mmCIF file of C-alpha atoms in Angstrom:
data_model
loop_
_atom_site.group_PDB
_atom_site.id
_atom_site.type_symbol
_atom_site.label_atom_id
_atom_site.label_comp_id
_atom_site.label_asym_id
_atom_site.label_seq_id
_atom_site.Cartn_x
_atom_site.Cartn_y
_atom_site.Cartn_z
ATOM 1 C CA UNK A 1 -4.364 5.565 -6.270
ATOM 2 C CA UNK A 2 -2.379 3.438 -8.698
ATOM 3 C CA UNK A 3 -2.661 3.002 -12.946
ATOM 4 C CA UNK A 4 -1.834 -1.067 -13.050
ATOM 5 C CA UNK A 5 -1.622 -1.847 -16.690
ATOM 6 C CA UNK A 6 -1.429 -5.327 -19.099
ATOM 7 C CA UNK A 7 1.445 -5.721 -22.131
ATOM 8 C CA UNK A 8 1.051 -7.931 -24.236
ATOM 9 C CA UNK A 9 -2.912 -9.356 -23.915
ATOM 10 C CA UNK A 10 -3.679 -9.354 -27.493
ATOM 11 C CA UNK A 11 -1.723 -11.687 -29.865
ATOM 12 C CA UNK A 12 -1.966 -9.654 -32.888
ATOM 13 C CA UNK A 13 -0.512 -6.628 -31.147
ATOM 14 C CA UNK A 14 2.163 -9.075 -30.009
ATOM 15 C CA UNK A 15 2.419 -10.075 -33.228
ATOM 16 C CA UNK A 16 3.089 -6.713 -34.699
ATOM 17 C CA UNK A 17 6.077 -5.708 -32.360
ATOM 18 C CA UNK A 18 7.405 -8.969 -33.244
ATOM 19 C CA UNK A 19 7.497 -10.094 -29.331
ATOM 20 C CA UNK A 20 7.042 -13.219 -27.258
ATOM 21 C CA UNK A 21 3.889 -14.303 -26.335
ATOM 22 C CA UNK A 22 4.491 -14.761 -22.854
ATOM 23 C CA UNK A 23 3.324 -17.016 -20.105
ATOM 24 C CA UNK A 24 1.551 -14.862 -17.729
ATOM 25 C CA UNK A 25 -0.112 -11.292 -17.581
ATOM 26 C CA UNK A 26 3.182 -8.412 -18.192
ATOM 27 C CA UNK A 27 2.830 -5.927 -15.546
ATOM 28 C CA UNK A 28 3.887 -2.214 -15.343
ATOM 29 C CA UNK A 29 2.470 0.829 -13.624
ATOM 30 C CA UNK A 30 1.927 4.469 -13.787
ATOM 31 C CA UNK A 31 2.202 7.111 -11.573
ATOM 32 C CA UNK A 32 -1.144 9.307 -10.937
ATOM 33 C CA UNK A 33 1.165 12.063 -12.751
ATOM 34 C CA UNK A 34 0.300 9.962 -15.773
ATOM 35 C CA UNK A 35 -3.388 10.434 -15.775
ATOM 36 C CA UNK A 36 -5.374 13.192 -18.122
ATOM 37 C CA UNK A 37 -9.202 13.532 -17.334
ATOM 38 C CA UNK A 38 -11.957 15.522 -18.949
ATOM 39 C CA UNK A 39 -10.379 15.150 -22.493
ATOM 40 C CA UNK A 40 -7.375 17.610 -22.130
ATOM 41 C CA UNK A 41 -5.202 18.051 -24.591
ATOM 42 C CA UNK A 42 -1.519 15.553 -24.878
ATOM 43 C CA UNK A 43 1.380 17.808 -24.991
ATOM 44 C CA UNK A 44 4.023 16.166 -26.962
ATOM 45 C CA UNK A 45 7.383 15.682 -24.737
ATOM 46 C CA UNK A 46 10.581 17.027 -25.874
ATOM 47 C CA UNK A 47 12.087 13.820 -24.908
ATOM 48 C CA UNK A 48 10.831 11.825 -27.485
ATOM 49 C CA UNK A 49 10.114 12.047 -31.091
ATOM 50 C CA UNK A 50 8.385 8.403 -31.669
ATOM 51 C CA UNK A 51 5.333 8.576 -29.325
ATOM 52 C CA UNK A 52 2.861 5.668 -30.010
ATOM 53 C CA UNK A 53 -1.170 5.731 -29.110
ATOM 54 C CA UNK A 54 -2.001 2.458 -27.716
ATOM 55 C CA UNK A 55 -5.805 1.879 -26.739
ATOM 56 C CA UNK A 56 -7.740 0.252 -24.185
ATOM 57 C CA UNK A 57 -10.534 -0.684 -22.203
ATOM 58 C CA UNK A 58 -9.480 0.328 -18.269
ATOM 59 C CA UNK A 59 -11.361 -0.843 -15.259
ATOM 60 C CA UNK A 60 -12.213 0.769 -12.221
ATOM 61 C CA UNK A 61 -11.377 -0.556 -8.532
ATOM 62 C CA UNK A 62 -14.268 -0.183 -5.877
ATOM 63 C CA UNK A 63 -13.492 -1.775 -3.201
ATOM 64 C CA UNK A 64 -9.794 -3.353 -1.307
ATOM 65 C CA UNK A 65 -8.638 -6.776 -2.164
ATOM 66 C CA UNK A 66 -5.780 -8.782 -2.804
ATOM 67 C CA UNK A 67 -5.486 -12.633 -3.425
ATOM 68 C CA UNK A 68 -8.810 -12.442 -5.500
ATOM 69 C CA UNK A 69 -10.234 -15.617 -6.733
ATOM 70 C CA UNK A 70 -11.286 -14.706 -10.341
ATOM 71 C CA UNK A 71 -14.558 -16.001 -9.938
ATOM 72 C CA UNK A 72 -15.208 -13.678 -7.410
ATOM 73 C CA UNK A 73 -13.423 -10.654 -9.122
ATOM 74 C CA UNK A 74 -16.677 -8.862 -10.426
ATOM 75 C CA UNK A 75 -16.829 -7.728 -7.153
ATOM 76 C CA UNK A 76 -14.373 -5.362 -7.213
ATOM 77 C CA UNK A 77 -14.995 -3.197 -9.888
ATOM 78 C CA UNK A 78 -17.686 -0.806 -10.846
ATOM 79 C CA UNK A 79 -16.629 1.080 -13.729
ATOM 80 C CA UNK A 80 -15.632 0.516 -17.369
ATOM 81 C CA UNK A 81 -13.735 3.168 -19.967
ATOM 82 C CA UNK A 82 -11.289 3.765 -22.355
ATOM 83 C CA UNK A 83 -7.845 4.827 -21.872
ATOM 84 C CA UNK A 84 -4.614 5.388 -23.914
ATOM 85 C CA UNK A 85 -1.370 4.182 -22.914
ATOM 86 C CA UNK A 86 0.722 6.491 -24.735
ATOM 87 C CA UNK A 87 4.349 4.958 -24.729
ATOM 88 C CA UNK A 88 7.385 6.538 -26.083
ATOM 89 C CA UNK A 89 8.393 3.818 -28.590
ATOM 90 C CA UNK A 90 12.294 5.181 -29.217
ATOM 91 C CA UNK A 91 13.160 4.987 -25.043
ATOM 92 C CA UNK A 92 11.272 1.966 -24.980
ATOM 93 C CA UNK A 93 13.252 0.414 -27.829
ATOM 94 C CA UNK A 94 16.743 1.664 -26.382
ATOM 95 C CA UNK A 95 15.540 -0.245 -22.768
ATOM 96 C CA UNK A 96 14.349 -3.671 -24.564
ATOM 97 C CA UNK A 97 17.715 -3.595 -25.813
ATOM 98 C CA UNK A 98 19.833 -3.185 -23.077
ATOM 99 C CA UNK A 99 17.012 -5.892 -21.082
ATOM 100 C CA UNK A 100 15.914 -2.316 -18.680
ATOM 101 C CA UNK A 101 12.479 -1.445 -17.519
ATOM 102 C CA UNK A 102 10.495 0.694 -19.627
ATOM 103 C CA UNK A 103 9.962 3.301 -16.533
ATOM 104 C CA UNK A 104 10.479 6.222 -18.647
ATOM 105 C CA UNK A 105 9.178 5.243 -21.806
ATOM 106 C CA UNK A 106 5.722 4.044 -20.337
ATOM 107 C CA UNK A 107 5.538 6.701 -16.858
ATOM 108 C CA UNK A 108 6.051 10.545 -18.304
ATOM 109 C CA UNK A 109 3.711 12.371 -17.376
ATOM 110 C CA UNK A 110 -0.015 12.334 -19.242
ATOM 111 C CA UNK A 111 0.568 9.523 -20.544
ATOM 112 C CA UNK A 112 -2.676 7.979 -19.435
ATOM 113 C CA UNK A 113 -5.355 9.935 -20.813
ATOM 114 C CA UNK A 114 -8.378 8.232 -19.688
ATOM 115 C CA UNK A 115 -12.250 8.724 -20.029
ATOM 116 C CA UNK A 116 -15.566 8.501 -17.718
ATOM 117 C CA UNK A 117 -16.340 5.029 -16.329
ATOM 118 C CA UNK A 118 -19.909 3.166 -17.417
ATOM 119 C CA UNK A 119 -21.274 1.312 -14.853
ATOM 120 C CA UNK A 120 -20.635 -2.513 -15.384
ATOM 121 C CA UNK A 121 -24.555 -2.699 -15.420
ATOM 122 C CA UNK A 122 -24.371 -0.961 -18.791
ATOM 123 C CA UNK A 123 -22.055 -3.942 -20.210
ATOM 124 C CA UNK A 124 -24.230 -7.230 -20.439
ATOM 125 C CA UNK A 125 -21.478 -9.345 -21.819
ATOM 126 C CA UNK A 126 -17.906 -8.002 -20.869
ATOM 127 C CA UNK A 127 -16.666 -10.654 -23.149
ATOM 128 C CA UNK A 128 -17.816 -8.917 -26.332
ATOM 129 C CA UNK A 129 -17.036 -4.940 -25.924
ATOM 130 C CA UNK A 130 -16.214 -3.648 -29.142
ATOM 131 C CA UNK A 131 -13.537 -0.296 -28.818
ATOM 132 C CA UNK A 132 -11.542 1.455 -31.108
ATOM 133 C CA UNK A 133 -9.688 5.070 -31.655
ATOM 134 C CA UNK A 134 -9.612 7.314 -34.699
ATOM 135 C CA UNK A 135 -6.648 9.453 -35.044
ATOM 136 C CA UNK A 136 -7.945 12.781 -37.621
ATOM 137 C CA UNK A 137 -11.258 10.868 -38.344
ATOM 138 C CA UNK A 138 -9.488 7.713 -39.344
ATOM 139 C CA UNK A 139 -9.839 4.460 -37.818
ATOM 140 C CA UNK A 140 -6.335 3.236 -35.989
ATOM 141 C CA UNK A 141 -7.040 0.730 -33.964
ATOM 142 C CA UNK A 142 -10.448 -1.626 -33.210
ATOM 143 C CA UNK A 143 -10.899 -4.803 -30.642
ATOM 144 C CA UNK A 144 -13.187 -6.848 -28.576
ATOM 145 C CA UNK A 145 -12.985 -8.009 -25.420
ATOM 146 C CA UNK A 146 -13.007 -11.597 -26.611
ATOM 147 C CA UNK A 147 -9.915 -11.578 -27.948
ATOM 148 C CA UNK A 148 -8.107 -10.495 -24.992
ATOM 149 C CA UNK A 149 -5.618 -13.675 -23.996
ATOM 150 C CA UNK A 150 -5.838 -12.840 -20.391
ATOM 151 C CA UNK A 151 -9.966 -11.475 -19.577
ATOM 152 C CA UNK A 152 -10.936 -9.165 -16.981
ATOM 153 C CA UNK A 153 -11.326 -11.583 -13.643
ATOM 154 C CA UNK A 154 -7.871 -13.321 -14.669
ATOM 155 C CA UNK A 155 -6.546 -9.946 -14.997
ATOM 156 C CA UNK A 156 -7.166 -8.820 -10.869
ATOM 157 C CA UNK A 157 -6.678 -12.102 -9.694
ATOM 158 C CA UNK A 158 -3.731 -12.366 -11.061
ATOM 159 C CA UNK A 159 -2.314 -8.439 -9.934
ATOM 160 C CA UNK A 160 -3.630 -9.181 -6.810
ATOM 161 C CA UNK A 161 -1.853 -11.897 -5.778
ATOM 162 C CA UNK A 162 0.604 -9.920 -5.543
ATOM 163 C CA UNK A 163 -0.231 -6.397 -5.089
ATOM 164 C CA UNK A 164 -3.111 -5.243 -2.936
ATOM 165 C CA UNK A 165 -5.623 -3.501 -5.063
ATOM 166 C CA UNK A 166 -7.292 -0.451 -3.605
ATOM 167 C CA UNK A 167 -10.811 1.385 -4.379
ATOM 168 C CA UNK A 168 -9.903 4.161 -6.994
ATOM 169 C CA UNK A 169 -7.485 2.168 -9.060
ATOM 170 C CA UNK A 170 -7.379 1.505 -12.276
ATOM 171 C CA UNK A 171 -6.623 -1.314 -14.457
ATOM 172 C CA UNK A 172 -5.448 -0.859 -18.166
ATOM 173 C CA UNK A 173 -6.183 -3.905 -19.741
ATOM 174 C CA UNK A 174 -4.077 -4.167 -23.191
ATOM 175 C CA UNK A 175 -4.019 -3.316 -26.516
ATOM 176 C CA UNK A 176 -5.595 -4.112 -29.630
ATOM 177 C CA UNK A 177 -3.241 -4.124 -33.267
ATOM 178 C CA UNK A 178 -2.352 -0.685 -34.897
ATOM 179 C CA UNK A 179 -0.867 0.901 -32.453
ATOM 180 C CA UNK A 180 1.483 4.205 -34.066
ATOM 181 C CA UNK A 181 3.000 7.637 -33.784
ATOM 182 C CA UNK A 182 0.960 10.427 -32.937
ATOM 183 C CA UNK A 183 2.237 14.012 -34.155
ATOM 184 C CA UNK A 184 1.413 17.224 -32.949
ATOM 185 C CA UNK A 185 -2.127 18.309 -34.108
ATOM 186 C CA UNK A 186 -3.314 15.153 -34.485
ATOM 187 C CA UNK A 187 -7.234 14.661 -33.019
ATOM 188 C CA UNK A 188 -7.876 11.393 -30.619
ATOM 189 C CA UNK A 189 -11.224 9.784 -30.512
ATOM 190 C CA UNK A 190 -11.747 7.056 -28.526
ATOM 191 C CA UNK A 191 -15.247 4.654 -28.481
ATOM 192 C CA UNK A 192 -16.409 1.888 -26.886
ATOM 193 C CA UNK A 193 -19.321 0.078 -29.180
ATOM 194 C CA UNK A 194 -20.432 3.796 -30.580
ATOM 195 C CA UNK A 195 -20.438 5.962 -27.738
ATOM 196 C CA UNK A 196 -17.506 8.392 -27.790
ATOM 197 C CA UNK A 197 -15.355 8.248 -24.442
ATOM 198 C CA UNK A 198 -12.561 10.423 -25.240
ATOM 199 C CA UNK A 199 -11.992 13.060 -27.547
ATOM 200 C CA UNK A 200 -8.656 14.721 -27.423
ATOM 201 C CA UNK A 201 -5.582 16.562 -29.309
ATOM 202 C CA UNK A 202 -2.258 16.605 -29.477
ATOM 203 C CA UNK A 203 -0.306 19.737 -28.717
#
């Protein structure tokens, strides 16, 4: 399987890092070395000292297809959660700079901690799914679905134009505003509307 993920899909979160709203859906992957299941803990690399929590609603893939019309893309998903894309802002920041991929900064591994999937059923509007992550009991981050610029059937018709998606994968669909640095000891919570998805620490 395959972790496909979204940059840049909400404008205030574009706004934030001060970067250019761009013209299409920003692409990058992660290996299944990324993925944490079952709400184990996030060690904290040595590599990095300026690792950032950035959260999002992440769709499951049920079934093979590639050149997906969009109106047609409900078929190929079954499953809705939460993941993080934990990104390590400093390598990130020294590859923007020097115009290189973000490979390491976005692909260590567990850096996609990611919860159980609710059955699309359970979502009668996907346009208005409310999600957001408290770091220590604090609220970090909150969005909707609404606000995304690129939704969820734009999204996998647009990846799979160009690369074949396969049942298993998952989609990571962007982040919200107030994305920041975790530390060690820090406790993630993740939620979509009030349900708690994830529920997580640092270590």
């Amino acid at each position: 399987m395959k972790i496909l993920c979204i940059g840049r899909n909400y404008a205030d979160h574009i706004a934030e890092l001060k970067n250019e709203i761009p013209d299409e859906p920003v692409i990058f992957t992660k290996p299944d070395t990324a993925l944490l299941r079952q709400n184990s803990p996030f060690y904290f690399p040595d590599f990095s000292s300026d690792i950032h929590h950035e959260i999002e609603l992440i769709l499951r893939i049920s079934k093979e297809g590639k050149n997906i019309q969009a109106k047609f893309a409900q078929n190929y998903y079954d499953g809705i959660g939460l993941g993080v894309d934990f990104t390590a802002r400093d390598l990130q920041a020294k590859a923007k700079a020097k115009g290189l991929p973000w490979t390491l900064a976005k692909e260590f591994n567990g850096s996609a901690p990611v919860s159980e999937f609710k059955p699309i059923a359970d979502f009668p509007d996907q346009n208005n799914i409310n999600f957001s992550l408290q770091v220590n009991g604090q609220v970090r981050q909150q969005g909707n679905s609404e606000l995304m610029m690129h939704k969820f059937a734009d999204i996998i018709a647009f990846i799979s134009r160009y690369i074949t998606l396969k049942k298993g994968d998952i989609i990571f669909t962007g982040t919200p505003a107030g994305v920041g640095p975790v530390q060690i000891s820090d406790r993630l919570e993740g939620f979509i509307e009030n349900e708690k998805m994830l529920d997580f620490e640092v270590k």
